[in-house]
Short mmCIF file of C-alpha atoms and ligand atoms in Angstrom, two decimals:
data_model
loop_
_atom_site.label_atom_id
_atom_site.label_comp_id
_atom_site.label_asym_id
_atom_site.label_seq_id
_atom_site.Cartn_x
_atom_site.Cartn_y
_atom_site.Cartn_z
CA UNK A 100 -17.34 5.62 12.42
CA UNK A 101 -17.93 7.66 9.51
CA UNK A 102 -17.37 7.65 5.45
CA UNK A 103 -15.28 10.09 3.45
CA UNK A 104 -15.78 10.85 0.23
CA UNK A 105 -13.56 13.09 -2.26
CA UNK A 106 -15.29 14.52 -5.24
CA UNK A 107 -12.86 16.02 -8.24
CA UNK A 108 -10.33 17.26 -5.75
CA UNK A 109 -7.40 18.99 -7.51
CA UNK A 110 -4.05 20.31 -5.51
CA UNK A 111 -1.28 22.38 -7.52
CA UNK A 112 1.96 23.38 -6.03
CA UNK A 113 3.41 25.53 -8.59
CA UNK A 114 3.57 23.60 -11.62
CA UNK A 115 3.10 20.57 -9.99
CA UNK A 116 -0.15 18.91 -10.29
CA UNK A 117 0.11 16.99 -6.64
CA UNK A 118 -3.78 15.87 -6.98
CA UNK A 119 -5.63 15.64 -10.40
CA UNK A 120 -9.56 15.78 -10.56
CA UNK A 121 -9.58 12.82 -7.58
CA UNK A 122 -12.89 11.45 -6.76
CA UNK A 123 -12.91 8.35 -3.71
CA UNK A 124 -15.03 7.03 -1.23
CA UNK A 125 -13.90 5.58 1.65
CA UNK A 126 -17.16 3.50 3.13
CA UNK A 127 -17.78 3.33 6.89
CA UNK A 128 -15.74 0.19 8.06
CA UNK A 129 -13.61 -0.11 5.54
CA UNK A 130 -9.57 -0.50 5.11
CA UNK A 131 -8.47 1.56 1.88
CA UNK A 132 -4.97 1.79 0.67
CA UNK A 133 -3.92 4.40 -1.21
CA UNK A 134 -0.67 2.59 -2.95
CA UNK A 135 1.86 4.74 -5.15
CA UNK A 136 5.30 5.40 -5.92
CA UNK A 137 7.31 8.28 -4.14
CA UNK A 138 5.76 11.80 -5.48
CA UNK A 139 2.19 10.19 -6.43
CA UNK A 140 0.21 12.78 -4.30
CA UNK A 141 -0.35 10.23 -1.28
CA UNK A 142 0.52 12.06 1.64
CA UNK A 143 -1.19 15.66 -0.56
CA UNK A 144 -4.29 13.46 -0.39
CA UNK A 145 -4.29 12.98 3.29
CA UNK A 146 -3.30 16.24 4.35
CA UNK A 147 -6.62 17.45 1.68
CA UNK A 148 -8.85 15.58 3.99
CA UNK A 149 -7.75 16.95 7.22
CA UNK A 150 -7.94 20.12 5.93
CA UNK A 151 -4.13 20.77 6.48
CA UNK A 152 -3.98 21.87 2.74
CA UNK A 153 -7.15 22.91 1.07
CA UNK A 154 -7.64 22.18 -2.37
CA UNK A 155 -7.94 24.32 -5.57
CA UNK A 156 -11.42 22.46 -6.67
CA UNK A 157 -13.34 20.34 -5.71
CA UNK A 158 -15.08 18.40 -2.53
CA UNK A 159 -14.26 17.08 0.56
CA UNK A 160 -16.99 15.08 2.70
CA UNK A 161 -17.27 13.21 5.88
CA UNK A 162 -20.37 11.42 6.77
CA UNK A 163 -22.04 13.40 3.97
CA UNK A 164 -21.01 16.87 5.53
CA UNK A 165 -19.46 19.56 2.75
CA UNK A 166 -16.20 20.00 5.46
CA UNK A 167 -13.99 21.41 2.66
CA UNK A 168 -13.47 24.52 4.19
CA UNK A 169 -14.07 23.46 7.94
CA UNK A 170 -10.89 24.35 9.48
CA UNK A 171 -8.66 21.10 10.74
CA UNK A 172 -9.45 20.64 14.63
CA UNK A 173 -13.52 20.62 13.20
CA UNK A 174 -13.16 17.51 11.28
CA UNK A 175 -12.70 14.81 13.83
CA UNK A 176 -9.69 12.72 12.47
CA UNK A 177 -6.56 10.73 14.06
CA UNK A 178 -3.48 11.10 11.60
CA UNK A 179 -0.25 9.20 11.71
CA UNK A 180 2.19 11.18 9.67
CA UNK A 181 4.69 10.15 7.75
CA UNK A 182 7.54 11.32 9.65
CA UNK A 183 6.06 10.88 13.33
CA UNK A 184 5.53 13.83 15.10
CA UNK A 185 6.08 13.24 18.94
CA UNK A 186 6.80 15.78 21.88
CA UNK A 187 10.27 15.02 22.41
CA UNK A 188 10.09 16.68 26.47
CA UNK A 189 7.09 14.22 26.88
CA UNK A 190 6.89 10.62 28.26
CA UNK A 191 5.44 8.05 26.18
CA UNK A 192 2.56 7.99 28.56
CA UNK A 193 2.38 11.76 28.18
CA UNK A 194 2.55 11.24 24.34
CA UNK A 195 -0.29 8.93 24.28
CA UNK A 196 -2.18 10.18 26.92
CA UNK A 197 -2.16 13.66 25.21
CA UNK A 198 -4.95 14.09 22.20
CA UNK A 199 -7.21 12.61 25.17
CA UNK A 200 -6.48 15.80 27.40
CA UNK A 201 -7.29 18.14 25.24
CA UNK A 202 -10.07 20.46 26.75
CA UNK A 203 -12.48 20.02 24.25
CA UNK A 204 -12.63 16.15 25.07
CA UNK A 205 -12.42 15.98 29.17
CA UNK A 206 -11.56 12.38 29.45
CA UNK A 207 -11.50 11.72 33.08
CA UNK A 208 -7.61 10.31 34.36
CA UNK A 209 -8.50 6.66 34.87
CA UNK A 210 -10.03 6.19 31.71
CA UNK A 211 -7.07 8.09 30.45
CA UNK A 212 -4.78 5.76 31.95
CA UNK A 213 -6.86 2.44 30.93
CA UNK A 214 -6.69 3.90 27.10
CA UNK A 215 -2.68 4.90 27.17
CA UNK A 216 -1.93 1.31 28.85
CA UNK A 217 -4.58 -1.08 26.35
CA UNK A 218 -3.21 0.55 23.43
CA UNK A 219 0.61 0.30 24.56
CA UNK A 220 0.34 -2.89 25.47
CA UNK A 221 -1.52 -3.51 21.88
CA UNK A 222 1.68 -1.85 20.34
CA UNK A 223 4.34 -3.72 22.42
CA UNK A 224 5.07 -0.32 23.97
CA UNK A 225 4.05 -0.73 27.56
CA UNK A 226 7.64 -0.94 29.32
CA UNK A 227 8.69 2.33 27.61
CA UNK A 228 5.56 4.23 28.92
CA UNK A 229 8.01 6.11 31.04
CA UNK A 230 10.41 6.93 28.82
CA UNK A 231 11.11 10.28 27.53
CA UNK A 232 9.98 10.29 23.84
CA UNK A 233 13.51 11.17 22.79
CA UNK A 234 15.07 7.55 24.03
CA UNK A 235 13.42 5.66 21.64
CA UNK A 236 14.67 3.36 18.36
CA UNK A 237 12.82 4.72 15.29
CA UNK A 238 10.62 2.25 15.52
CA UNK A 239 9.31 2.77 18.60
CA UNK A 240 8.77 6.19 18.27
CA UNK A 241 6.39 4.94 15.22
CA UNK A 242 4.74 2.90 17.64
CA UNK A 243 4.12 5.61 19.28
CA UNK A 244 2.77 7.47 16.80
CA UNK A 245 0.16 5.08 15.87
CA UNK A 246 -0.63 5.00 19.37
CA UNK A 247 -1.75 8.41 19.54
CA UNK A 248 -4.09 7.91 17.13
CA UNK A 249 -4.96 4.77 18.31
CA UNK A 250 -6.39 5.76 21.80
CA UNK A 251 -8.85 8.57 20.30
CA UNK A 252 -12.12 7.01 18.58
CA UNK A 253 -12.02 9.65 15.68
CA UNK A 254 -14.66 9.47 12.85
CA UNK A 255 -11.74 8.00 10.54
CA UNK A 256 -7.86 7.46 10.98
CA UNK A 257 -5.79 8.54 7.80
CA UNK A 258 -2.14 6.59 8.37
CA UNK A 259 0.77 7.72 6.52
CA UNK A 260 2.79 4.96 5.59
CA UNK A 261 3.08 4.66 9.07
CA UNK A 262 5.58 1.53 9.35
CA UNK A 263 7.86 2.29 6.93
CA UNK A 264 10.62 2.70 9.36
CA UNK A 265 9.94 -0.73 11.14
CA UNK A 266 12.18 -3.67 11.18
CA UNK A 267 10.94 -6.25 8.56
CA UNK A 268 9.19 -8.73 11.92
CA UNK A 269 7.96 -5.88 13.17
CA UNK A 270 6.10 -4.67 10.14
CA UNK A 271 4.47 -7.90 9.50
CA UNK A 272 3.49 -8.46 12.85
CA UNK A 273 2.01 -4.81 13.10
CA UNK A 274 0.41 -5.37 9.68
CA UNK A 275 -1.76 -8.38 11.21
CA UNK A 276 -2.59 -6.23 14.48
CA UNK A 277 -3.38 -3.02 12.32
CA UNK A 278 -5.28 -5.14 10.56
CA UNK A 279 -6.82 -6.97 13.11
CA UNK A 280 -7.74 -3.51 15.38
CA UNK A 281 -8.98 -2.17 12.01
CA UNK A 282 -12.04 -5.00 12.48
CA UNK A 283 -12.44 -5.26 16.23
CA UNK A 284 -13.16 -1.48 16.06
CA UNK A 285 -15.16 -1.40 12.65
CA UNK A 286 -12.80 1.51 11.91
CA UNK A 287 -12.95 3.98 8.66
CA UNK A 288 -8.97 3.61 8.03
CA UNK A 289 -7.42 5.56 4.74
CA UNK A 290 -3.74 4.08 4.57
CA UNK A 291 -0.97 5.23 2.35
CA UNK A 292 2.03 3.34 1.49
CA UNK A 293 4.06 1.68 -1.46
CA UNK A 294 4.68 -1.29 -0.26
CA UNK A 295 2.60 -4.10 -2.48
CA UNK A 296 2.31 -6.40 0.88
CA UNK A 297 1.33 -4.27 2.85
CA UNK A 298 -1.76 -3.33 -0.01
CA UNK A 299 -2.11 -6.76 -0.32
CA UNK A 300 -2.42 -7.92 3.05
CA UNK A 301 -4.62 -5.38 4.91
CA UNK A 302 -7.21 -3.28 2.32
CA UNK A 303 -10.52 -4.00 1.71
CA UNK A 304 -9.89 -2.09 -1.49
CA UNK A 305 -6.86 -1.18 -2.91
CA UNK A 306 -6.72 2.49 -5.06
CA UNK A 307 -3.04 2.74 -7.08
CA UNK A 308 -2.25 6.12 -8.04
CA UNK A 309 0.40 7.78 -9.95
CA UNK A 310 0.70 11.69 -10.49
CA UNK A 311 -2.19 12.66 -8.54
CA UNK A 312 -4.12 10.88 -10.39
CA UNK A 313 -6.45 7.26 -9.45
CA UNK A 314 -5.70 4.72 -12.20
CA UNK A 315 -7.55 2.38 -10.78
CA UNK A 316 -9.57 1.06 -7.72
CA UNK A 317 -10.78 -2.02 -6.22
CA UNK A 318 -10.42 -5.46 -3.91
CA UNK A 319 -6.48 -6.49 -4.31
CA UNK A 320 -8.07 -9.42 -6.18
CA UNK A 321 -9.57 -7.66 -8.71
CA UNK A 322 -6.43 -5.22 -9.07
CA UNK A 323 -3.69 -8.36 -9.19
CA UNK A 324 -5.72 -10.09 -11.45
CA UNK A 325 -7.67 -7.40 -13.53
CA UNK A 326 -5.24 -4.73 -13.75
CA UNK A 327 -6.36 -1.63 -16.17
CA UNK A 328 -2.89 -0.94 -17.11
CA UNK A 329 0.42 -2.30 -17.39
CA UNK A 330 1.70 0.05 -15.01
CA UNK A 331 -1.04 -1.28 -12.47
CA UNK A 332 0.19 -4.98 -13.06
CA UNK A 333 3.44 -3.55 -12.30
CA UNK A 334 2.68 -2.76 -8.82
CA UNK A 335 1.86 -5.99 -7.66
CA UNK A 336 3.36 -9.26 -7.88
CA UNK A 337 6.89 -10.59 -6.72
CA UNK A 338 8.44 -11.42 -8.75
CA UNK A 339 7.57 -8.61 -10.80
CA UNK A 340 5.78 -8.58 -14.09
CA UNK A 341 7.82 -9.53 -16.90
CA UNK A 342 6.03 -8.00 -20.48
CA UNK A 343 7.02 -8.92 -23.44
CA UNK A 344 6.71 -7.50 -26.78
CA UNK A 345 3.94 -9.52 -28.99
CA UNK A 346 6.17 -9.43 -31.95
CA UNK A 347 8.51 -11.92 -29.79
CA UNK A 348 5.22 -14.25 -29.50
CA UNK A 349 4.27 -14.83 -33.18
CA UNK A 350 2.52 -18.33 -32.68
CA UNK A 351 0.38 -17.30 -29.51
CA UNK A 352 -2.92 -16.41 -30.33
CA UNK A 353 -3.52 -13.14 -28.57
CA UNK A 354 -6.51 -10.61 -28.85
CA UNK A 355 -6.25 -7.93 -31.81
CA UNK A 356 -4.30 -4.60 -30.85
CA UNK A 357 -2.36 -6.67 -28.11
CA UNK A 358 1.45 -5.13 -28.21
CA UNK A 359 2.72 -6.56 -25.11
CA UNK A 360 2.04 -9.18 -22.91
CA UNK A 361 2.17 -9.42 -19.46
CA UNK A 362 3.30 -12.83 -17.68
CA UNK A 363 3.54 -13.66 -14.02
CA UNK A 364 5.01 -16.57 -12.73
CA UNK A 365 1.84 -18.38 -12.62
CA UNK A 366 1.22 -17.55 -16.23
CA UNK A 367 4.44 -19.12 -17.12
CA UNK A 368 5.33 -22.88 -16.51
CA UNK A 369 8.24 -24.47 -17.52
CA UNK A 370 8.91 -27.73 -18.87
CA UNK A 371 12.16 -29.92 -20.01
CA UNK A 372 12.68 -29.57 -24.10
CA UNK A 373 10.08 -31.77 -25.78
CA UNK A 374 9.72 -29.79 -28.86
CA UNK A 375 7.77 -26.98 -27.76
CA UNK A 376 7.35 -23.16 -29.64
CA UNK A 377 8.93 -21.03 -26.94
CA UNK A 378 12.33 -21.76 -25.93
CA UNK A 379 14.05 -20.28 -22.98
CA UNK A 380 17.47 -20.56 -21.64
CA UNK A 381 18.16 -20.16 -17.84
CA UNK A 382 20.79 -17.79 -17.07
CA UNK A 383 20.40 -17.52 -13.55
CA UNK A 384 18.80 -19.52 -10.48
CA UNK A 385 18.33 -17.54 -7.35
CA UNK A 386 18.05 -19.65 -4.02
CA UNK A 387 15.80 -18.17 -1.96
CA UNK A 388 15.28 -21.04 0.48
CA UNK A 389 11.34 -22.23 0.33
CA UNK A 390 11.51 -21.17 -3.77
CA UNK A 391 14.02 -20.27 -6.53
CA UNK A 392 13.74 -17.55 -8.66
CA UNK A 393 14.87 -18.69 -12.15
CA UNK A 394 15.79 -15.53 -14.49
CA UNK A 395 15.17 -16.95 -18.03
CA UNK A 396 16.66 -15.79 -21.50
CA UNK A 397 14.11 -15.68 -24.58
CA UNK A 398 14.76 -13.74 -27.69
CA UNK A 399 16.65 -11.21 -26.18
CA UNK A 400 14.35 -10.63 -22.96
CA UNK A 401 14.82 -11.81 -19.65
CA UNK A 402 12.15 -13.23 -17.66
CA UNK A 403 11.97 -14.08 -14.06
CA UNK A 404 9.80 -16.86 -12.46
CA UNK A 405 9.32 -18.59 -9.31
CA UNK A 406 10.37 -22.51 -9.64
CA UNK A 407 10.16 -25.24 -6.86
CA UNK A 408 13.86 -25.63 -5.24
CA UNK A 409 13.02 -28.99 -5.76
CA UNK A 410 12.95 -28.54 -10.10
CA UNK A 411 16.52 -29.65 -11.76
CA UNK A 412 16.99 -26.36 -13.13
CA UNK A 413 20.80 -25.23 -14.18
CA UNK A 414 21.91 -22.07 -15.62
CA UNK A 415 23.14 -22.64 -19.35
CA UNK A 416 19.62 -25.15 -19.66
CA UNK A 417 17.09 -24.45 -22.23
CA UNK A 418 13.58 -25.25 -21.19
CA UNK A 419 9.94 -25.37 -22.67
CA UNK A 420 8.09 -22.18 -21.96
CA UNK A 421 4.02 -22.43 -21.80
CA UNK A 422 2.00 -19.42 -21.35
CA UNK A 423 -1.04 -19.35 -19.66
CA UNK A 424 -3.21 -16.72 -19.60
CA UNK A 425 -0.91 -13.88 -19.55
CA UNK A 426 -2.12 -10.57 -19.32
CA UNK A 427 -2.45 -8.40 -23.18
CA UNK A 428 -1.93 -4.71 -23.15
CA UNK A 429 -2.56 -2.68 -26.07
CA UNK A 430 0.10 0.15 -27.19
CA UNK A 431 -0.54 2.62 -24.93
CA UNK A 432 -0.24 0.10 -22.21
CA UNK A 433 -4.25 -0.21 -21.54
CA UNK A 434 -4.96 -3.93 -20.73
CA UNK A 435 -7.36 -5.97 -23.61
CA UNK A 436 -9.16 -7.85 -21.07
CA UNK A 437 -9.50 -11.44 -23.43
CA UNK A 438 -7.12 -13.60 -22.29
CA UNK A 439 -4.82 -15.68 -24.57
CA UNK A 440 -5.83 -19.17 -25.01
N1 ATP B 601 4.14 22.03 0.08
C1 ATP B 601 4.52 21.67 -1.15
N2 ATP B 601 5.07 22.57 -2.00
C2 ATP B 601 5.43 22.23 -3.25
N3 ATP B 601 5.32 21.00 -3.77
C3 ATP B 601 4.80 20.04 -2.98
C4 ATP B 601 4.38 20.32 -1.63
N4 ATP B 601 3.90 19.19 -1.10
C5 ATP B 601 4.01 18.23 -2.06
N5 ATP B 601 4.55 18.73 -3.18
C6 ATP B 601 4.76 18.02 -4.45
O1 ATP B 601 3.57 17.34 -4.78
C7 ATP B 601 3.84 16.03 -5.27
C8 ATP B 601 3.15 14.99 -4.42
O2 ATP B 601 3.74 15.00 -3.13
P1 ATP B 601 3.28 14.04 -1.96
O3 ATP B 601 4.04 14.42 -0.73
O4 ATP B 601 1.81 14.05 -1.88
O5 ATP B 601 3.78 12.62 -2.51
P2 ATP B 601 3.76 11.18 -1.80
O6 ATP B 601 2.98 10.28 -2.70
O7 ATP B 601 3.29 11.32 -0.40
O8 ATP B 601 5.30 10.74 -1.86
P3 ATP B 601 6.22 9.92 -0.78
O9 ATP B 601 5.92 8.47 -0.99
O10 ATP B 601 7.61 10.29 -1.19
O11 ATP B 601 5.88 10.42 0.59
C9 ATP B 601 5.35 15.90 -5.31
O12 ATP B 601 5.80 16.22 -6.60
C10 ATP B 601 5.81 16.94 -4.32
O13 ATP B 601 7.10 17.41 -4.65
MG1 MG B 602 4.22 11.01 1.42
#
């Protein structure tokens, strides 16, 4: 497959600034997420690289070619989009079968036919391949759609949050096979979505964006547990983040400059009262079978953690809270990378 590379892309609609001096390489092989709220310049970014919307400066590569002003059909790319595009008078056979017919490919029937089948049959598709397009649940009409990109071997597949409209079992199960595909064909896959999990689960590298801009990029690893900002912390992690302000945490030694702190559940334990600095009161316990998340009063702030069901834990109880290692974010929310001790 190939690489693509963006070098200080911008993209204005109006006074919108959809894509802000972006610079990314996607390497050959490799499973990058794009992950951002609604409005972050995601699906802008996509469309920039199939040459769908061209942008105002900047570079767009693939395999080391200049193709920023190559017209679309040149550039040798499957796209899911976001709201799946499918010809409604068309089987799902026909849909599938389709970007292989064009006339500039001349893929012979049977090989046609072998494609449309392996990859329905991959998608759990293959009893509707003679349906019309139009008598489909949403879902399988995604399905669909990620089948048609599926059977082409394109130099890179850009998917637009492409199973947002799936059932929850569905999604996870298609997250493993996505994934899974994604290695068996050593494909170049640039993936959009805001859903954490899904980041978490199936990228190589993870980029988080927020009004067209990159705030940060690298392994999920390194963005769950080095985060750049406290806005980056906030996108991963269930439950989420809880950040308190410093002020509340006046025997903790923290770095210099630190006004908030950031504290997962695995930076916060809790303990029965034995004397200890930080006090909480549990207000709430939330049974979510295989864990409990406890919402916690201190100083004013809630927290919420993850407990063991198994841990007494009432509301109306006051309980030790330890820190450990929580994150330290100076005032304009940039993270001070010593850890408190
Ligand atoms: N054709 C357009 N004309 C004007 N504004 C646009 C156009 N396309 C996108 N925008 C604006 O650019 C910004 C980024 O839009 P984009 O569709 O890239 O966001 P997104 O991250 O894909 O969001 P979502 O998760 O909701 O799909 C938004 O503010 C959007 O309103
Ligand atoms: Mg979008």
């Amino acid at each position: 497959m190939a690489d693509v590379t963006l070098r200080n892309v911008n993209k204005r609609f109006g006074a919108v600034e959809a894509v802000r001096d972006l610079s990314l390489t996607v390497s050959d092989g490799e499973f990058l997420v794009l992950l951002g709220p609604s409005g972050a310049g995601k699906t802008t970014t996509l469309r920039l690289i199939t040459g769908l919307e061209s942008p105002d400066a900047g570079s767009v590569m693939i395999d080391g070619r200049d193709v920023t002003h190559d017209p679309p059909g040149s550039r040798d790319i499957a796209f899911v989009f976001q709201q799946y595009s499918l010809y409604p008078h068309l089987t799902v056979y026909d849909n599938l079968a389709f970007p292989l017919r064009s006339p500039a490919r001349r893929v012979a029937e049977p090989i046609i036919r072998k494609r449309v089948e392996q990859t329905a049959e991959l998608l759990h598709i293959a009893s509707k391949l003679n349906n019309r397009a139009t008598r489909l649940s949403g879902g399988e009409m995604q399905r669909v759609a990620i089948g048609r990109a599926l059977v082409r071997d394109p130099s890179i597949y850009l998917m637009d949050e492409p199973l947002s409209s799936l059932d929850a079992k569905l999604r996870a199960e298609l997250r493993l096979e996505l994934k899974r595909i994604q290695i068996e064909l050593g494909a170049t896959i640039l993936y959009v979505t805001h859903d954490q999990v899904e980041a978490m689960t199936m990228a190589s590298r993870i980029g988080v964006i927020r009004d067209g801009q990159l705030l940060q990029l690298g392994t999920p690893r390194e963005i769950y547990e080095s985060p750049s900002s406290s806005y980056v912390a906030s996108r991963l992690g269930t439950p989420q983040i809880n950040f308190l302000p410093a002020r509340l945490l006046a025997d903790v030694a923290m770095p210099a400059g630190t006004e908030t702190v950031g504290i997962r559940t695995e930076h916060l334990q809790l303990a029965a009262r034995n004397g200890g600095q930080m006090v909480g009161r549990v207000h709430r316990v939330e049974h979510l079978g295989e864990q409990n998340h406890i919402h916690l009063d201190y100083k004013g702030e809630t927290l919420v953690t993850l407990a063991d069901p198994h841990q007494p834990l009432q509301a109306g109880q006051e309980v030790d809270l330890h820190l450990v290692h929580p994150l330290c974010f100076d005032r304009t929310g940039q993270r001070i990378a010593a850890a408190v001790h």
